[in-house]
Amino acid sequence: MASLERITRRDNINDPTFTADNQLEFRATFTSDVSNVTADDFDITGVAGATIISVKSANQNDAQYDIVIEVPNLPAFTGTIGLTPSNAWDIIDAGDNSAVPTNVGRNLTYELVGTGNPDTTAPSITSIARQTPGNATTDADTLTFRVTFDEDVQNVDANDFVINGNTTATISGVTQVNGSVYDIVVSGGNLATFNGAVGLDLAAGQNIADIAGNTLPNGEPAIDEVYTVDNSLVPSLTSIERLTPATATTNSDTLVFQVTFSEDVQGVDATDFVVNGGSTASVTGVVAVNNSSSIYNITVSGGDLASFNGPVRLALAANQNITNLSNVAVPVAAPTGTNEIYTVSNETVPPTLLSIERLTPGTAITSDNTLVFQATFDEGVRNVDVTDFSINGNTTASITNVTAVNDRVYNITVSGGNLASFNGSVGIDLADTQNITDLVGNALPDSEPAKDESYTVSNTQGASSKLTVIAGNLLEITELGIAQSLNLTISSSVNVSVETIRIFTTDAKGKNRKQLGSFSVLEGSVLPVEYTPGFSLTKSEIATGTFFQFEVEEIDLKTNTTVIRTATITSVSATEVSLDFGNNTKLTTTLTNEVSVTNLLLNDAAAIDLTGLTGQSEVSFTVYREARLDNTIGFYVTDFADGRIIIDELTRATISPGEEGYKEAALAKQLNVQLTGENDKVTTFEATITNGVFLGTYVVIDGVDPSAGEVFFSHQGSGSFDQIRQAGINSFGVEDIIGGGDQDFNDMVIAFEVRAATA
């Protein structure tokens, strides 16, 4: 009969403090060959938390076994570590006799002196979290909390915890997940009927410690979750959703629905569901998702599904027996949320292209360099992209984008190439290589739709447009054609005071006049040659059959009287006329297909309107100066077009131009943009401005600092002289003498151009 002869260290006997990382090795020697030698046959003495990680025969000698143990924080350990036979000893010799667990020789131990810093830091609980079930509110009869420590601990059992709540349930289980994570099970008592909060706390007498023996202090973790137990809850079916295939319409002969319940349920199988909609297919598979007890994938297949046409729905069977974990039955009802179905189509009828229509622009004749068509099909289609269409016409433009409005309607964009200068017809056709199919794979045939619209692109200046002069003072747009704007440009002006040009629409007899716009003509003879003011009426303001009259209002500074003159109109060409106001002021008026710049000035340049723009804009300012004073122009934000500023966000109280305190309120909202200029020179500035607001203008007279100098505002207030006048599209002139001065409004003239900011 074999017996244990000795247990020795597997290190240099002359160096008993030998360690390899956190491991020590012993050798057990028997009097003869033995077997069934495992870690359970030995106990480690002298240290807590150590484990046997390896037991193997030495050099294929079944009479000797090497046993490796691992000790946490071994370099800091001081003490004696040994190995002895355990109570679970079941080693046998070659004759199947039990080996005698008696040391007849040496039993060497490790006498260790710590060489590192000993662990004196107490462990802590980082969280007590809900584990099973995962829902905060539940009617489950068994609750599992997961307790996580910041390091490996020992001595963890049911006595270390107490239940926080009025339930009579008890802690019925403690399971180690790893050295620092434990699952604590709460069950029994009145939990099956209890309603209220159930949490977990440390017991006052708990004796949990880390591996070094530092005890765990009592305290609450940062994360301390509880369950709200509600045994009045009734489980429910919350959703039925399509899973495979993902498309609503399909010809697949296997359909997978995903079913979700409000909580964990049990007893779920194929008999708990029925297939509705007329198909003879049935439920052929039920699989829980990722070990969940609340989400299941339900497979429908077989029957006539391979040839069926129609809806396929999934529903709970009338005799289903699904319950929650407390055995409360799930009622037979439709889902409380999403309830998706499949539309199965095994038809072989191909889709049809019903129409190709003009979308943007809406007119048949255009000079736009981007055209958008809309294609409509008789059913949902897929695989639709730019390669499925070709351009019908001699342009070198290409199809640059296809956007789905829905699965039946698509917008197709044509742009680029020579479209900006092209003249001719532009349409689209299906490409020879198109691969469009319906949602079940039936291919779209190559054919022309019943409705097939095209554009006539004309980039000839003024093509089909015509102006007609009536009685010398009335102008009619006889044919608008593809014209985009009516532009007015000053061709000559030697006026000695500011003139205001007013534009009116009238009836065919020059009656029923309505002012459409106005701008000021400054003393152009003293301004730089770069100053070329003008004004435009956009396409929204002009149309075929519109009549116009033009007049100038001039103030005679000597007599302080107002003189009004109506323009004499002379035809220059089919799309151009000359306006002569009889005082050496002449304007050229042209009907053009160039898109006019949007005028952002309101109320005779009192405000700049950026409310129609989003994001940021890059603004180029050009300053023309003819003044003795070194003035500075700046801008400020107002909340309303009339210059009012909200001064109390809670009450929405405002302050108006001219009221006491308006200067301070305006300057509190000024932009970091200031414009200056040298006399008789042109100066340019660039700025980035945030859109979506109204801007007012301020002028610092012969200075820079608006808070210290003399300032006037574009919003002057009632009874004040208007120091700023609109001088054309996005341009205005300034009179820098308070009260009017010489009223030439050319001391500084500002023109600006707005464009979208680049990234």
PDB file of C-alpha atoms in Angstrom, residues 493 495-504 513 515 517-522 549-557 560-567 580-583 585 587 604 721-722 725-726 743 745:
ATOM      1  CA  SER A 493     -26.817 111.385 -63.146  1.00  0.00           C
ATOM      2  CA  ASN A 495     -27.988 115.728 -59.752  1.00  0.00           C
ATOM      3  CA  VAL A 496     -26.901 118.035 -56.947  1.00  0.00           C
ATOM      4  CA  SER A 497     -29.158 116.497 -54.317  1.00  0.00           C
ATOM      5  CA  VAL A 498     -30.447 113.084 -53.424  1.00  0.00           C
ATOM      6  CA  GLU A 499     -33.224 111.777 -55.614  1.00  0.00           C
ATOM      7  CA  THR A 500     -35.598 108.943 -54.806  1.00  0.00           C
ATOM      8  CA  ILE A 501     -36.635 106.651 -57.649  1.00  0.00           C
ATOM      9  CA  ARG A 502     -40.046 105.085 -57.073  1.00  0.00           C
ATOM     10  CA  ILE A 503     -41.411 102.102 -59.024  1.00  0.00           C
ATOM     11  CA  PHE A 504     -45.171 101.580 -59.381  1.00  0.00           C
ATOM     12  CA  ARG A 513     -50.869 102.723 -58.948  1.00  0.00           C
ATOM     13  CA  GLN A 515     -45.606 101.387 -55.139  1.00  0.00           C
ATOM     14  CA  GLY A 517     -40.114  99.595 -54.535  1.00  0.00           C
ATOM     15  CA  SER A 518     -37.821 102.601 -54.229  1.00  0.00           C
ATOM     16  CA  PHE A 519     -34.163 103.527 -53.961  1.00  0.00           C
ATOM     17  CA  SER A 520     -32.110 106.701 -53.767  1.00  0.00           C
ATOM     18  CA  VAL A 521     -29.882 108.161 -56.485  1.00  0.00           C
ATOM     19  CA  LEU A 522     -26.900 109.827 -54.825  1.00  0.00           C
ATOM     20  CA  GLN A 549     -44.488 103.568 -64.159  1.00  0.00           C
ATOM     21  CA  PHE A 550     -41.366 105.230 -62.783  1.00  0.00           C
ATOM     22  CA  GLU A 551     -40.953 108.605 -61.119  1.00  0.00           C
ATOM     23  CA  VAL A 552     -38.245 110.571 -59.348  1.00  0.00           C
ATOM     24  CA  GLU A 553     -38.722 112.679 -56.239  1.00  0.00           C
ATOM     25  CA  GLU A 554     -36.172 115.468 -55.770  1.00  0.00           C
ATOM     26  CA  ILE A 555     -35.885 117.991 -52.926  1.00  0.00           C
ATOM     27  CA  ASP A 556     -34.792 121.484 -53.977  1.00  0.00           C
ATOM     28  CA  LEU A 557     -32.524 122.501 -51.093  1.00  0.00           C
ATOM     29  CA  ASN A 560     -37.045 123.306 -49.673  1.00  0.00           C
ATOM     30  CA  THR A 561     -39.691 122.109 -52.100  1.00  0.00           C
ATOM     31  CA  THR A 562     -40.297 118.662 -53.517  1.00  0.00           C
ATOM     32  CA  VAL A 563     -40.364 118.112 -57.271  1.00  0.00           C
ATOM     33  CA  ILE A 564     -41.791 114.897 -58.759  1.00  0.00           C
ATOM     34  CA  ARG A 565     -41.107 113.892 -62.358  1.00  0.00           C
ATOM     35  CA  THR A 566     -42.436 110.889 -64.277  1.00  0.00           C
ATOM     36  CA  ALA A 567     -39.965 109.073 -66.503  1.00  0.00           C
ATOM     37  CA  ASP A 580     -35.354 109.752 -68.777  1.00  0.00           C
ATOM     38  CA  PHE A 581     -36.520 111.812 -65.807  1.00  0.00           C
ATOM     39  CA  GLY A 582     -35.777 115.172 -67.493  1.00  0.00           C
ATOM     40  CA  ASN A 583     -33.243 116.351 -64.911  1.00  0.00           C
ATOM     41  CA  THR A 585     -30.936 111.475 -64.570  1.00  0.00           C
ATOM     42  CA  LEU A 587     -31.759 104.787 -66.063  1.00  0.00           C
ATOM     43  CA  ASP A 604     -35.237 102.287 -46.765  1.00  0.00           C
ATOM     44  CA  PHE A 721     -34.043 112.902 -39.427  1.00  0.00           C
ATOM     45  CA  ASP A 722     -33.324 109.790 -41.473  1.00  0.00           C
ATOM     46  CA  ARG A 725     -31.002 105.913 -47.372  1.00  0.00           C
ATOM     47  CA  GLN A 726     -31.152 102.816 -49.563  1.00  0.00           C
ATOM     48  CA  GLN A 743     -28.434 115.814 -47.445  1.00  0.00           C
ATOM     49  CA  PHE A 745     -26.109 110.814 -48.399  1.00  0.00           C
TER      50      PHE A 745
END
